C-alpha cells in the first residue's frame, strides 16, 4: 500500500513527536487525523521494517480506546494480526469489545487457534456465543460481512418509545437510520426509516407504519448478490435473515461498496487468468502471487500445442512458401484480440446483470454484424501489405483468413461465457488468455487451410 | 437489459391487466412492486417493439406522480428520452418538478435543444436557474452526479430548531441523516449527523456540536475520486463545494456506488482496448460498438507487422528448420499471457490506490522474482515437448526462449502502466491486446535470435 501524498507531512510530524517522546504533541497530531488516515499511516509503518511494529504500537497507544478500535478496523488482515500478536490478552479484549461486531469477527478470524481459545475463555457467555456464531459463516457470504449492531424494535411499540430506543442505541449501532421490527420469535416483521419515524405521530404504533414487504438477504447468500441488491434498491443497509426468517444481522452500504470494489478487482484479475488474491498486489506474498498466476499459464502452454499441431500439419505448405509465416502472428493476434473483446463484454455484462443467458440469441446476431464489420475493416487494412509481401494470391489468402479468423474468434469469444455458465462454471473463466489460446489454434488451421487451398492451385 | 426472472410473473400479470383495461387491478399490481422493479419492466417493454412505448406509457400512467417520477429516474437515458418525447410539456414539467434534482438534470440533458428551451420557458425563475446550473457541469465530475436536495442548516441555530428543520425538509431531501451547516455567505462551515443531533441537548447551539473539519469534494473533481473518498471514509454523503468553498450539492452513497460499478466496467473494457460505452453492451447501438472496438484492433494490426518483420529477418533460419514454427504461437502466446497478467495487476492496483508510482522499484523487484519462477516453470513444461519434436538442441532453444520471453514480457507489462502514467496517459491504456502485441514482436526476435545462435552451430 502506497501512502497517500497528502499524508506524508502528517506522518513526518508524527515520527518527530514519537522520537522526541512528546506525548502531548502526538495526541494533538493524531486528533487532527481521521481514523482511516491513521490506519493508513500505521499500515505503512508495519510494512517498513523491524522497527515498524513498535512505531505502529506507539501510534495506537496515543489514541483513546474508541479511536484505537476504529483505526484497527481499517487495517488489512495481516497487519491486524501483527498488532494483535504484540498485545496482551487483556488489552486486546478491551479493544475487541469496543469494535463493531463485523470488525471484531474479522480480527478474531485472523488470530491463531490458541489465541482465539485464550480470548474466548475470558469473554462473557453471551459475547462468546455471538462471536463464535459470526465467525462461523463462510467467507464470501452475507453472514461473513454483516454486523449484528443494528437497531431492533419489538412489534407493538409506539413511535415515541421507538425514538427513545433509537437514542439509547445510537452510540453502539452501525446505523440508526433504518430500524428493523422483529416479532417475539425474532422474525423480521418490517422496517422503518428514522426519517419516517421522525415525522410520525408520537402515539402511533410502529406496526401500523412499518413497511412489511422488506427486501432482505439470506445469511448464506453470496456477497456479490448482497451488494447488487443494495445497489439496485439504493439501500442504506440490507437486513440478513436465517432459514427461519429470523433477523441475524445487516449489511451496511459502506460494506456493500467494499464488496463491489473487491469483486471488480477479482473479476479483472480473472479476466487475465489470475486467481483471487487474498491481498493487494503490492502486499500479497510472492509465493501466493506465483501460484495464482502459474496454473493457467502452464495449462495454456499445453493448450498452445494445438496451434503447434496445426502448424506441423501444414508444414509442407509453410516450407513451400515461408513468406506466409510473416502474417501468422498478425492474423492469430487479431483474432485473439477481437475474441477477447467479445468475451470480456459478455462476462462483464453478465456480472453487472446487463446480460442474461436468454439474451444469447439476440447478442449473437449483434456480434455477427459487428464482428463481420471488424473483420472486413481489418482485412482491408492488411490486404495491401499482403500484396507487397507476397503478391495478389497471398493478399487474398491473408484478407479472407482475416475476415474468417476475426469472425470466428469473436463468435467463439462471445459464446464461451454462456457455455461455461450453462456447464455451471464461472463465465469469467473465459479469460483473455484462454480465449486467445483457443483462437490461436483455430487461426492457424483457418489461415494455412486457405493458403493450401488457394496457393496450391497457383 | 435482461428482465430478472423473478419479475416475469409480475410482468405477465401487468400485461393481462393492461389488455383487459382493468385499471384497478393494474394499480394493485403496481402497488406490490418496487420502483426499481417497475423501472426494469418499463425498460424491457421499451426495448421490445413499436407497441412497447404505449405499454410503457400505460404502466407509468397507472402510477401516482411521485412514484412515476421515481420509476422514470431508474430508466437509462435512451429510454427516458423515448418516454419524455411522448409526453406533453405540461405533464413532463410536473414530473420534472417531482424528481430529485440530480435525476431531473439527467433527464433534462437527454432531451433535444428545442424541447429543453420549451420546458425552461415554462419554469419559475429559480427552478430554471438551478436546472441550468446543474446541467452545466461537465460529465464525469462531482457536479454532474451531485444533488442539490440536501439539508442545509444556517450557523447559529439551536438543536431543537435544527430538528424541526429536518422534519420539514424530510420529504424532499435526498438524505436527512447528514446535515450541512452553512454560514451567511453560503460557505460550508461544518457537518453534523442526525444521530449526533438526536442525542444532543435541545438548547445547544449547532456551532458548538458540528464537526468543522469536513471532508468535501470540489465541484470539478473527477467522479471516480469522489467515489473513492466516499468509500475510503465510509460516508453517507459527500458535500461538494465550489471554488469559493460555497456548498453547491452532495453526492450520496448510492450514487457513489453506481460510479464505482460503472468505472469498473469502463476499466475492464479498457483492459481489452474497448472504448468507454455509453450504455450496456446489449443496448448500445451497433455502430458505436463497432467504433469503440475497431480503433485499437486496426492499430494493433499494424503493430503486429513488427512481428512479421522479425520473422522476415529470420526467414533463412526458419526455412532451414521449419519445425521451429511449431513452437512460435506457444512461446509468444505464453509471453503475452504473462505480460498481460503483470500489466493488469498494476493497472488495477493503481486504480484502487493500492499501487502508487513510487512503489515502482519495489514492485519491479517482486515481479523479477515471480516472473523468473513462472518462466522457469513454463520452460520445464515445454522442454520435453522440444525434445520430442526437434531433439535436444531445439529443446534448449525453446526452454531458454521461454524463460527470456516470459521474463521480458512480464517486466514490460509491469512497467508499461507506469511509463504511460508518467507521460500523462491513462495507465489503463496498457491493455492486454497492446501488451500482447508488443511482446509478440519481442518474442519473435528472442526466439529466432536464440535459434540462429544455437542451431547454426549444430
mmCIF file of N, CA and C in Angstrom, chain A residues 2-3 34 37 40 74 167 170 173-175 177 194-195 198 213 215 232-236 253-254 261 265 268-269 272-273 280-282 284 290 293 297 305 308 311 315 322 325-326 329-330 337-338 341 344-345 348 354 356 358-359 362 366-367 377 432-433, chain B residues 2-3 34 37 40 74 167 170 173-175 177 194-195 198 213 215 232-236 253-254 261 265 268-269 272-273 280-282 284 290 293 297 305 308 311 315 322 325-326 329-330 337-338 341 344-345 348 354 358-359 362 366-367 377 432-433:
data_model
loop_
_atom_site.group_PDB
_atom_site.id
_atom_site.type_symbol
_atom_site.label_atom_id
_atom_site.label_comp_id
_atom_site.label_asym_id
_atom_site.label_seq_id
_atom_site.Cartn_x
_atom_site.Cartn_y
_atom_site.Cartn_z
ATOM 1 N N UNK A 2 0.610 2.089 -0.934
ATOM 2 C CA UNK A 2 1.409 3.298 -1.013
ATOM 3 C C UNK A 2 0.735 4.384 -0.189
ATOM 4 N N UNK A 3 1.518 5.073 0.603
ATOM 5 C CA UNK A 3 0.957 6.128 1.447
ATOM 6 C C UNK A 3 0.566 7.327 0.599
ATOM 7 N N UNK A 34 -8.085 11.673 10.609
ATOM 8 C CA UNK A 34 -9.227 10.759 10.636
ATOM 9 C C UNK A 34 -8.736 9.330 10.838
ATOM 10 N N UNK A 37 -7.175 7.592 7.939
ATOM 11 C CA UNK A 37 -5.841 8.083 7.601
ATOM 12 C C UNK A 37 -4.787 7.567 8.582
ATOM 13 N N UNK A 40 -3.951 4.189 7.653
ATOM 14 C CA UNK A 40 -3.025 4.069 6.530
ATOM 15 C C UNK A 40 -1.581 4.291 6.974
ATOM 16 N N UNK A 74 -9.520 -0.487 10.278
ATOM 17 C CA UNK A 74 -9.134 -0.092 8.920
ATOM 18 C C UNK A 74 -7.931 -0.867 8.388
ATOM 19 N N UNK A 167 -32.404 6.596 20.470
ATOM 20 C CA UNK A 167 -31.435 7.445 21.173
ATOM 21 C C UNK A 167 -30.515 6.621 22.059
ATOM 22 N N UNK A 170 -28.016 4.604 19.855
ATOM 23 C CA UNK A 170 -27.224 5.390 18.908
ATOM 24 C C UNK A 170 -25.712 5.169 18.994
ATOM 25 N N UNK A 173 -24.864 1.284 17.626
ATOM 26 C CA UNK A 173 -25.368 0.708 16.379
ATOM 27 C C UNK A 173 -24.556 1.194 15.187
ATOM 28 N N UNK A 174 -24.463 0.332 14.193
ATOM 29 C CA UNK A 174 -23.741 0.673 12.962
ATOM 30 C C UNK A 174 -24.514 1.750 12.214
ATOM 31 N N UNK A 175 -25.837 1.613 12.163
ATOM 32 C CA UNK A 175 -26.676 2.677 11.616
ATOM 33 C C UNK A 175 -27.957 2.746 12.419
ATOM 34 N N UNK A 177 -30.379 4.733 11.169
ATOM 35 C CA UNK A 177 -31.279 5.378 10.229
ATOM 36 C C UNK A 177 -32.287 4.414 9.614
ATOM 37 N N UNK A 194 -35.673 6.049 9.972
ATOM 38 C CA UNK A 194 -35.732 7.054 11.030
ATOM 39 C C UNK A 194 -36.471 8.293 10.522
ATOM 40 N N UNK A 195 -36.296 8.571 9.241
ATOM 41 C CA UNK A 195 -36.976 9.707 8.631
ATOM 42 C C UNK A 195 -38.494 9.578 8.783
ATOM 43 N N UNK A 198 -39.530 9.981 12.454
ATOM 44 C CA UNK A 198 -39.459 11.346 12.980
ATOM 45 C C UNK A 198 -40.673 12.195 12.627
ATOM 46 N N UNK A 213 -43.214 -5.444 3.474
ATOM 47 C CA UNK A 213 -42.580 -6.192 2.385
ATOM 48 C C UNK A 213 -41.103 -5.789 2.315
ATOM 49 N N UNK A 215 -37.093 -5.956 1.765
ATOM 50 C CA UNK A 215 -36.055 -6.601 0.958
ATOM 51 C C UNK A 215 -35.005 -7.133 1.921
ATOM 52 N N UNK A 232 -29.007 -1.932 -6.310
ATOM 53 C CA UNK A 232 -30.216 -1.874 -7.126
ATOM 54 C C UNK A 232 -31.308 -1.047 -6.467
ATOM 55 N N UNK A 233 -31.493 -1.241 -5.170
ATOM 56 C CA UNK A 233 -32.575 -0.550 -4.480
ATOM 57 C C UNK A 233 -32.076 0.657 -3.673
ATOM 58 N N UNK A 234 -30.831 1.069 -3.898
ATOM 59 C CA UNK A 234 -30.266 2.243 -3.215
ATOM 60 C C UNK A 234 -30.456 2.166 -1.702
ATOM 61 N N UNK A 235 -30.118 1.026 -1.114
ATOM 62 C CA UNK A 235 -30.369 0.829 0.312
ATOM 63 C C UNK A 235 -29.243 1.370 1.183
ATOM 64 N N UNK A 236 -29.613 1.780 2.365
ATOM 65 C CA UNK A 236 -28.660 2.197 3.378
ATOM 66 C C UNK A 236 -28.075 0.954 4.050
ATOM 67 N N UNK A 253 -24.290 -0.005 3.688
ATOM 68 C CA UNK A 253 -23.909 0.451 2.354
ATOM 69 C C UNK A 253 -22.405 0.515 2.151
ATOM 70 N N UNK A 254 -21.662 0.881 3.203
ATOM 71 C CA UNK A 254 -20.212 1.010 3.016
ATOM 72 C C UNK A 254 -19.551 -0.357 2.851
ATOM 73 N N UNK A 261 -16.166 -3.154 -4.986
ATOM 74 C CA UNK A 261 -14.806 -2.848 -5.417
ATOM 75 C C UNK A 261 -13.932 -4.100 -5.453
ATOM 76 N N UNK A 265 -12.187 -6.061 -8.706
ATOM 77 C CA UNK A 265 -10.771 -6.415 -8.795
ATOM 78 C C UNK A 265 -10.611 -7.899 -9.110
ATOM 79 N N UNK A 268 -11.459 -8.509 -12.722
ATOM 80 C CA UNK A 268 -10.417 -8.013 -13.630
ATOM 81 C C UNK A 268 -9.245 -8.995 -13.647
ATOM 82 N N UNK A 269 -8.877 -9.492 -12.477
ATOM 83 C CA UNK A 269 -7.787 -10.457 -12.413
ATOM 84 C C UNK A 269 -8.164 -11.763 -13.106
ATOM 85 N N UNK A 272 -7.655 -12.078 -16.718
ATOM 86 C CA UNK A 272 -6.309 -12.405 -17.184
ATOM 87 C C UNK A 272 -5.846 -13.733 -16.597
ATOM 88 N N UNK A 273 -6.778 -14.576 -16.208
ATOM 89 C CA UNK A 273 -6.438 -15.888 -15.661
ATOM 90 C C UNK A 273 -5.597 -15.812 -14.398
ATOM 91 N N UNK A 280 -3.725 -6.943 -1.589
ATOM 92 C CA UNK A 280 -3.306 -6.123 -2.719
ATOM 93 C C UNK A 280 -2.033 -6.672 -3.351
ATOM 94 N N UNK A 281 -1.823 -6.368 -4.635
ATOM 95 C CA UNK A 281 -0.702 -6.934 -5.379
ATOM 96 C C UNK A 281 0.649 -6.533 -4.779
ATOM 97 N N UNK A 282 0.690 -5.387 -4.093
ATOM 98 C CA UNK A 282 1.973 -4.944 -3.548
ATOM 99 C C UNK A 282 2.265 -5.607 -2.210
ATOM 100 N N UNK A 284 0.683 -8.953 -1.260
ATOM 101 C CA UNK A 284 0.440 -10.390 -1.217
ATOM 102 C C UNK A 284 1.780 -11.129 -1.269
ATOM 103 N N UNK A 290 2.764 -16.126 -7.274
ATOM 104 C CA UNK A 290 3.241 -17.114 -8.240
ATOM 105 C C UNK A 290 2.178 -18.181 -8.500
ATOM 106 N N UNK A 293 -0.851 -17.156 -10.533
ATOM 107 C CA UNK A 293 -0.616 -16.875 -11.938
ATOM 108 C C UNK A 293 -0.211 -18.102 -12.724
ATOM 109 N N UNK A 297 -1.237 -20.326 -16.768
ATOM 110 C CA UNK A 297 -0.140 -20.138 -17.730
ATOM 111 C C UNK A 297 0.376 -21.484 -18.219
ATOM 112 N N UNK A 305 -0.210 -26.134 -27.685
ATOM 113 C CA UNK A 305 0.323 -27.214 -28.505
ATOM 114 C C UNK A 305 -0.598 -27.507 -29.692
ATOM 115 N N UNK A 308 0.596 -25.574 -32.396
ATOM 116 C CA UNK A 308 1.783 -26.233 -32.925
ATOM 117 C C UNK A 308 1.408 -27.415 -33.809
ATOM 118 N N UNK A 311 0.294 -26.258 -37.127
ATOM 119 C CA UNK A 311 1.425 -25.844 -37.950
ATOM 120 C C UNK A 311 2.157 -27.063 -38.506
ATOM 121 N N UNK A 315 3.057 -28.205 -42.488
ATOM 122 C CA UNK A 315 4.478 -27.912 -42.644
ATOM 123 C C UNK A 315 4.902 -27.811 -44.113
ATOM 124 N N UNK A 322 7.651 -19.842 -47.290
ATOM 125 C CA UNK A 322 7.999 -19.394 -45.932
ATOM 126 C C UNK A 322 7.446 -17.993 -45.660
ATOM 127 N N UNK A 325 4.628 -17.211 -43.096
ATOM 128 C CA UNK A 325 4.830 -17.105 -41.653
ATOM 129 C C UNK A 325 4.797 -15.638 -41.216
ATOM 130 N N UNK A 326 5.164 -14.748 -42.150
ATOM 131 C CA UNK A 326 5.142 -13.313 -41.879
ATOM 132 C C UNK A 326 3.807 -12.877 -41.265
ATOM 133 N N UNK A 329 1.640 -14.238 -36.859
ATOM 134 C CA UNK A 329 1.334 -13.558 -35.580
ATOM 135 C C UNK A 329 0.242 -12.518 -35.749
ATOM 136 N N UNK A 330 0.260 -11.827 -36.873
ATOM 137 C CA UNK A 330 -0.718 -10.783 -37.131
ATOM 138 C C UNK A 330 -2.141 -11.347 -37.163
ATOM 139 N N UNK A 337 -7.415 -10.798 -30.225
ATOM 140 C CA UNK A 337 -7.852 -9.519 -29.669
ATOM 141 C C UNK A 337 -9.364 -9.330 -29.806
ATOM 142 N N UNK A 338 -9.879 -9.574 -31.012
ATOM 143 C CA UNK A 338 -11.319 -9.398 -31.230
ATOM 144 C C UNK A 338 -12.112 -10.362 -30.351
ATOM 145 N N UNK A 341 -12.111 -9.279 -26.726
ATOM 146 C CA UNK A 341 -13.059 -8.172 -26.556
ATOM 147 C C UNK A 341 -14.475 -8.711 -26.391
ATOM 148 N N UNK A 344 -14.957 -10.483 -23.056
ATOM 149 C CA UNK A 344 -14.963 -9.536 -21.938
ATOM 150 C C UNK A 344 -16.285 -8.786 -21.844
ATOM 151 N N UNK A 345 -16.805 -8.370 -22.996
ATOM 152 C CA UNK A 345 -18.086 -7.650 -22.993
ATOM 153 C C UNK A 345 -19.192 -8.515 -22.396
ATOM 154 N N UNK A 348 -18.507 -9.222 -18.385
ATOM 155 C CA UNK A 348 -18.839 -8.069 -17.542
ATOM 156 C C UNK A 348 -20.343 -7.807 -17.567
ATOM 157 N N UNK A 354 -26.475 -6.863 -16.781
ATOM 158 C CA UNK A 354 -26.931 -6.241 -18.018
ATOM 159 C C UNK A 354 -27.252 -7.308 -19.061
ATOM 160 N N UNK A 356 -28.314 -11.322 -19.749
ATOM 161 C CA UNK A 356 -28.836 -12.554 -19.183
ATOM 162 C C UNK A 356 -28.653 -13.692 -20.164
ATOM 163 N N UNK A 358 -30.702 -15.608 -21.438
ATOM 164 C CA UNK A 358 -31.677 -15.706 -22.529
ATOM 165 C C UNK A 358 -31.529 -14.603 -23.585
ATOM 166 N N UNK A 359 -30.604 -13.669 -23.358
ATOM 167 C CA UNK A 359 -30.314 -12.668 -24.405
ATOM 168 C C UNK A 359 -29.372 -13.227 -25.457
ATOM 169 N N UNK A 362 -30.116 -12.882 -29.320
ATOM 170 C CA UNK A 362 -30.080 -11.503 -29.800
ATOM 171 C C UNK A 362 -28.631 -11.010 -29.872
ATOM 172 N N UNK A 366 -26.156 -9.612 -32.990
ATOM 173 C CA UNK A 366 -25.429 -8.341 -32.937
ATOM 174 C C UNK A 366 -23.935 -8.557 -33.172
ATOM 175 N N UNK A 367 -23.389 -9.597 -32.521
ATOM 176 C CA UNK A 367 -21.953 -9.844 -32.630
ATOM 177 C C UNK A 367 -21.598 -10.221 -34.068
ATOM 178 N N UNK A 377 -12.958 -4.589 -42.020
ATOM 179 C CA UNK A 377 -12.082 -3.426 -41.862
ATOM 180 C C UNK A 377 -10.626 -3.865 -41.750
ATOM 181 N N UNK A 432 -9.173 -13.634 -21.201
ATOM 182 C CA UNK A 432 -8.469 -13.285 -22.433
ATOM 183 C C UNK A 432 -7.429 -14.334 -22.815
ATOM 184 N N UNK A 433 -6.584 -14.788 -21.883
ATOM 185 C CA UNK A 433 -5.591 -15.797 -22.275
ATOM 186 C C UNK A 433 -6.220 -17.094 -22.793
ATOM 187 N N UNK B 2 -31.639 -7.606 -19.582
ATOM 188 C CA UNK B 2 -32.457 -8.796 -19.484
ATOM 189 C C UNK B 2 -33.356 -8.682 -18.253
ATOM 190 N N UNK B 3 -34.618 -8.986 -18.425
ATOM 191 C CA UNK B 3 -35.559 -8.887 -17.310
ATOM 192 C C UNK B 3 -35.275 -9.995 -16.302
ATOM 193 N N UNK B 34 -41.652 -2.635 -6.392
ATOM 194 C CA UNK B 34 -40.798 -1.506 -6.053
ATOM 195 C C UNK B 34 -40.492 -0.693 -7.307
ATOM 196 N N UNK B 37 -38.049 -2.073 -9.728
ATOM 197 C CA UNK B 37 -38.556 -3.214 -10.494
ATOM 198 C C UNK B 37 -39.516 -2.769 -11.595
ATOM 199 N N UNK B 40 -37.552 -1.571 -14.374
ATOM 200 C CA UNK B 40 -36.988 -2.614 -15.219
ATOM 201 C C UNK B 40 -38.028 -3.151 -16.205
ATOM 202 N N UNK B 74 -35.193 5.615 -12.719
ATOM 203 C CA UNK B 74 -34.461 4.348 -12.836
ATOM 204 C C UNK B 74 -34.172 3.963 -14.282
ATOM 205 N N UNK B 167 -37.367 17.864 10.125
ATOM 206 C CA UNK B 167 -38.705 17.297 9.926
ATOM 207 C C UNK B 167 -39.387 17.937 8.727
ATOM 208 N N UNK B 170 -37.708 16.720 5.414
ATOM 209 C CA UNK B 170 -37.638 15.271 5.241
ATOM 210 C C UNK B 170 -38.217 14.771 3.918
ATOM 211 N N UNK B 173 -35.657 16.059 0.809
ATOM 212 C CA UNK B 173 -34.198 15.894 0.793
ATOM 213 C C UNK B 173 -33.812 14.481 0.383
ATOM 214 N N UNK B 174 -32.662 14.375 -0.248
ATOM 215 C CA UNK B 174 -32.135 13.074 -0.668
ATOM 216 C C UNK B 174 -31.738 12.267 0.568
ATOM 217 N N UNK B 175 -31.104 12.932 1.510
ATOM 218 C CA UNK B 175 -30.829 12.305 2.797
ATOM 219 C C UNK B 175 -30.991 13.353 3.896
ATOM 220 N N UNK B 177 -29.947 12.438 6.979
ATOM 221 C CA UNK B 177 -29.138 11.862 8.035
ATOM 222 C C UNK B 177 -27.803 12.570 8.206
ATOM 223 N N UNK B 194 -27.485 13.297 11.904
ATOM 224 C CA UNK B 194 -28.763 13.330 12.617
ATOM 225 C C UNK B 194 -28.644 12.570 13.933
ATOM 226 N N UNK B 195 -27.842 11.516 13.911
ATOM 227 C CA UNK B 195 -27.601 10.726 15.106
ATOM 228 C C UNK B 195 -27.050 11.600 16.244
ATOM 229 N N UNK B 198 -29.724 14.064 17.454
ATOM 230 C CA UNK B 198 -30.804 13.492 18.264
ATOM 231 C C UNK B 198 -30.423 13.278 19.714
ATOM 232 N N UNK B 213 -13.991 20.192 10.578
ATOM 233 C CA UNK B 213 -13.042 19.714 9.573
ATOM 234 C C UNK B 213 -13.767 18.737 8.644
ATOM 235 N N UNK B 215 -14.845 16.641 5.335
ATOM 236 C CA UNK B 215 -14.328 16.088 4.081
ATOM 237 C C UNK B 215 -15.263 16.550 2.973
ATOM 238 N N UNK B 232 -13.585 5.397 1.039
ATOM 239 C CA UNK B 232 -12.481 5.420 1.995
ATOM 240 C C UNK B 232 -12.940 5.800 3.392
ATOM 241 N N UNK B 233 -13.802 6.825 3.470
ATOM 242 C CA UNK B 233 -14.228 7.299 4.787
ATOM 243 C C UNK B 233 -15.622 6.787 5.173
ATOM 244 N N UNK B 234 -16.141 5.809 4.418
ATOM 245 C CA UNK B 234 -17.451 5.206 4.734
ATOM 246 C C UNK B 234 -18.526 6.272 4.906
ATOM 247 N N UNK B 235 -18.613 7.202 3.968
ATOM 248 C CA UNK B 235 -19.548 8.313 4.109
ATOM 249 C C UNK B 235 -20.940 7.974 3.586
ATOM 250 N N UNK B 236 -21.916 8.609 4.186
ATOM 251 C CA UNK B 236 -23.293 8.516 3.731
ATOM 252 C C UNK B 236 -23.481 9.449 2.544
ATOM 253 N N UNK B 253 -24.266 8.115 -1.064
ATOM 254 C CA UNK B 253 -23.572 6.823 -1.135
ATOM 255 C C UNK B 253 -24.047 5.965 -2.294
ATOM 256 N N UNK B 254 -25.350 6.023 -2.613
ATOM 257 C CA UNK B 254 -25.850 5.161 -3.688
ATOM 258 C C UNK B 254 -25.348 5.631 -5.048
ATOM 259 N N UNK B 261 -19.212 1.070 -9.781
ATOM 260 C CA UNK B 261 -19.567 -0.030 -10.686
ATOM 261 C C UNK B 261 -19.303 0.343 -12.143
ATOM 262 N N UNK B 265 -16.534 -1.211 -14.870
ATOM 263 C CA UNK B 265 -16.882 -1.702 -16.201
ATOM 264 C C UNK B 265 -16.000 -1.034 -17.252
ATOM 265 N N UNK B 268 -12.544 -2.485 -17.115
ATOM 266 C CA UNK B 268 -12.490 -3.840 -17.663
ATOM 267 C C UNK B 268 -12.489 -3.773 -19.190
ATOM 268 N N UNK B 269 -13.337 -2.915 -19.738
ATOM 269 C CA UNK B 269 -13.386 -2.772 -21.193
ATOM 270 C C UNK B 269 -12.074 -2.206 -21.728
ATOM 271 N N UNK B 272 -9.306 -4.487 -22.456
ATOM 272 C CA UNK B 272 -9.345 -5.209 -23.729
ATOM 273 C C UNK B 272 -9.360 -4.225 -24.897
ATOM 274 N N UNK B 273 -8.888 -2.986 -24.668
ATOM 275 C CA UNK B 273 -8.848 -1.979 -25.741
ATOM 276 C C UNK B 273 -10.231 -1.660 -26.301
ATOM 277 N N UNK B 280 -25.145 -0.216 -21.768
ATOM 278 C CA UNK B 280 -24.813 -1.627 -21.632
ATOM 279 C C UNK B 280 -24.589 -2.261 -23.002
ATOM 280 N N UNK B 281 -23.814 -3.353 -23.015
ATOM 281 C CA UNK B 281 -23.428 -3.981 -24.281
ATOM 282 C C UNK B 281 -24.629 -4.491 -25.077
ATOM 283 N N UNK B 282 -25.716 -4.820 -24.370
ATOM 284 C CA UNK B 282 -26.873 -5.359 -25.082
ATOM 285 C C UNK B 282 -27.739 -4.247 -25.668
ATOM 286 N N UNK B 284 -26.284 -0.791 -26.456
ATOM 287 C CA UNK B 284 -25.536 0.251 -27.158
ATOM 288 C C UNK B 284 -25.699 0.060 -28.678
ATOM 289 N N UNK B 290 -19.053 -0.966 -32.759
ATOM 290 C CA UNK B 290 -18.028 -1.167 -33.787
ATOM 291 C C UNK B 290 -16.899 -0.153 -33.616
ATOM 292 N N UNK B 293 -14.566 -0.639 -30.714
ATOM 293 C CA UNK B 293 -13.690 -1.805 -30.768
ATOM 294 C C UNK B 293 -12.656 -1.710 -31.878
ATOM 295 N N UNK B 297 -8.027 -2.335 -32.603
ATOM 296 C CA UNK B 297 -7.825 -3.566 -33.381
ATOM 297 C C UNK B 297 -7.018 -3.263 -34.642
ATOM 298 N N UNK B 305 2.815 -5.949 -37.442
ATOM 299 C CA UNK B 305 3.745 -6.024 -38.567
ATOM 300 C C UNK B 305 5.189 -6.138 -38.081
ATOM 301 N N UNK B 308 5.913 -9.601 -37.906
ATOM 302 C CA UNK B 308 6.152 -10.075 -39.276
ATOM 303 C C UNK B 308 7.555 -9.700 -39.741
ATOM 304 N N UNK B 311 10.067 -11.960 -38.284
ATOM 305 C CA UNK B 311 10.047 -13.265 -38.945
ATOM 306 C C UNK B 311 10.763 -13.181 -40.299
ATOM 307 N N UNK B 315 14.079 -15.365 -41.861
ATOM 308 C CA UNK B 315 13.473 -16.316 -42.800
ATOM 309 C C UNK B 315 14.401 -17.494 -43.119
ATOM 310 N N UNK B 322 12.003 -25.756 -40.449
ATOM 311 C CA UNK B 322 10.597 -25.368 -40.386
ATOM 312 C C UNK B 322 9.952 -25.827 -39.071
ATOM 313 N N UNK B 325 8.733 -23.399 -36.286
ATOM 314 C CA UNK B 325 7.463 -22.668 -36.315
ATOM 315 C C UNK B 325 6.441 -23.291 -35.360
ATOM 316 N N UNK B 326 6.587 -24.607 -35.155
ATOM 317 C CA UNK B 326 5.708 -25.327 -34.228
ATOM 318 C C UNK B 326 5.591 -24.609 -32.891
ATOM 319 N N UNK B 329 3.674 -19.971 -31.861
ATOM 320 C CA UNK B 329 2.484 -19.465 -31.146
ATOM 321 C C UNK B 329 2.569 -19.722 -29.648
ATOM 322 N N UNK B 330 3.122 -20.871 -29.290
ATOM 323 C CA UNK B 330 3.230 -21.232 -27.879
ATOM 324 C C UNK B 330 4.113 -20.231 -27.129
ATOM 325 N N UNK B 337 0.590 -13.776 -22.398
ATOM 326 C CA UNK B 337 -0.268 -14.046 -21.237
ATOM 327 C C UNK B 337 0.367 -13.537 -19.940
ATOM 328 N N UNK B 338 1.634 -13.887 -19.740
ATOM 329 C CA UNK B 338 2.319 -13.458 -18.508
ATOM 330 C C UNK B 338 2.405 -11.936 -18.453
ATOM 331 N N UNK B 341 -0.948 -10.370 -17.650
ATOM 332 C CA UNK B 341 -1.209 -10.520 -16.216
ATOM 333 C C UNK B 341 -0.512 -9.425 -15.420
ATOM 334 N N UNK B 344 -2.096 -6.002 -15.997
ATOM 335 C CA UNK B 344 -3.410 -5.906 -15.368
ATOM 336 C C UNK B 344 -3.292 -5.706 -13.862
ATOM 337 N N UNK B 345 -2.364 -6.436 -13.236
ATOM 338 C CA UNK B 345 -2.180 -6.298 -11.789
ATOM 339 C C UNK B 345 -1.798 -4.866 -11.438
ATOM 340 N N UNK B 348 -4.897 -2.242 -12.244
ATOM 341 C CA UNK B 348 -5.952 -2.300 -11.238
ATOM 342 C C UNK B 348 -5.451 -1.777 -9.899
ATOM 343 N N UNK B 354 -3.998 0.964 -4.450
ATOM 344 C CA UNK B 354 -3.133 0.009 -3.752
ATOM 345 C C UNK B 354 -1.687 0.185 -4.198
ATOM 346 N N UNK B 358 5.453 5.568 -6.708
ATOM 347 C CA UNK B 358 6.751 5.416 -6.051
ATOM 348 C C UNK B 358 7.011 3.997 -5.536
ATOM 349 N N UNK B 359 6.017 3.121 -5.688
ATOM 350 C CA UNK B 359 6.249 1.710 -5.327
ATOM 351 C C UNK B 359 6.961 0.969 -6.442
ATOM 352 N N UNK B 362 10.135 -1.292 -5.826
ATOM 353 C CA UNK B 362 9.846 -2.482 -5.020
ATOM 354 C C UNK B 362 9.083 -3.521 -5.860
ATOM 355 N N UNK B 366 9.860 -7.483 -7.058
ATOM 356 C CA UNK B 366 8.918 -8.591 -6.839
ATOM 357 C C UNK B 366 8.607 -9.301 -8.158
ATOM 358 N N UNK B 367 8.359 -8.504 -9.210
ATOM 359 C CA UNK B 367 7.986 -9.087 -10.493
ATOM 360 C C UNK B 367 9.131 -9.910 -11.072
ATOM 361 N N UNK B 377 9.202 -22.426 -14.635
ATOM 362 C CA UNK B 377 8.181 -23.474 -14.601
ATOM 363 C C UNK B 377 7.703 -23.804 -16.010
ATOM 364 N N UNK B 432 -4.450 -5.576 -22.417
ATOM 365 C CA UNK B 432 -3.947 -6.897 -22.780
ATOM 366 C C UNK B 432 -3.575 -6.958 -24.271
ATOM 367 N N UNK B 433 -4.438 -6.479 -25.182
ATOM 368 C CA UNK B 433 -4.062 -6.556 -26.604
ATOM 369 C C UNK B 433 -2.793 -5.772 -26.935
#
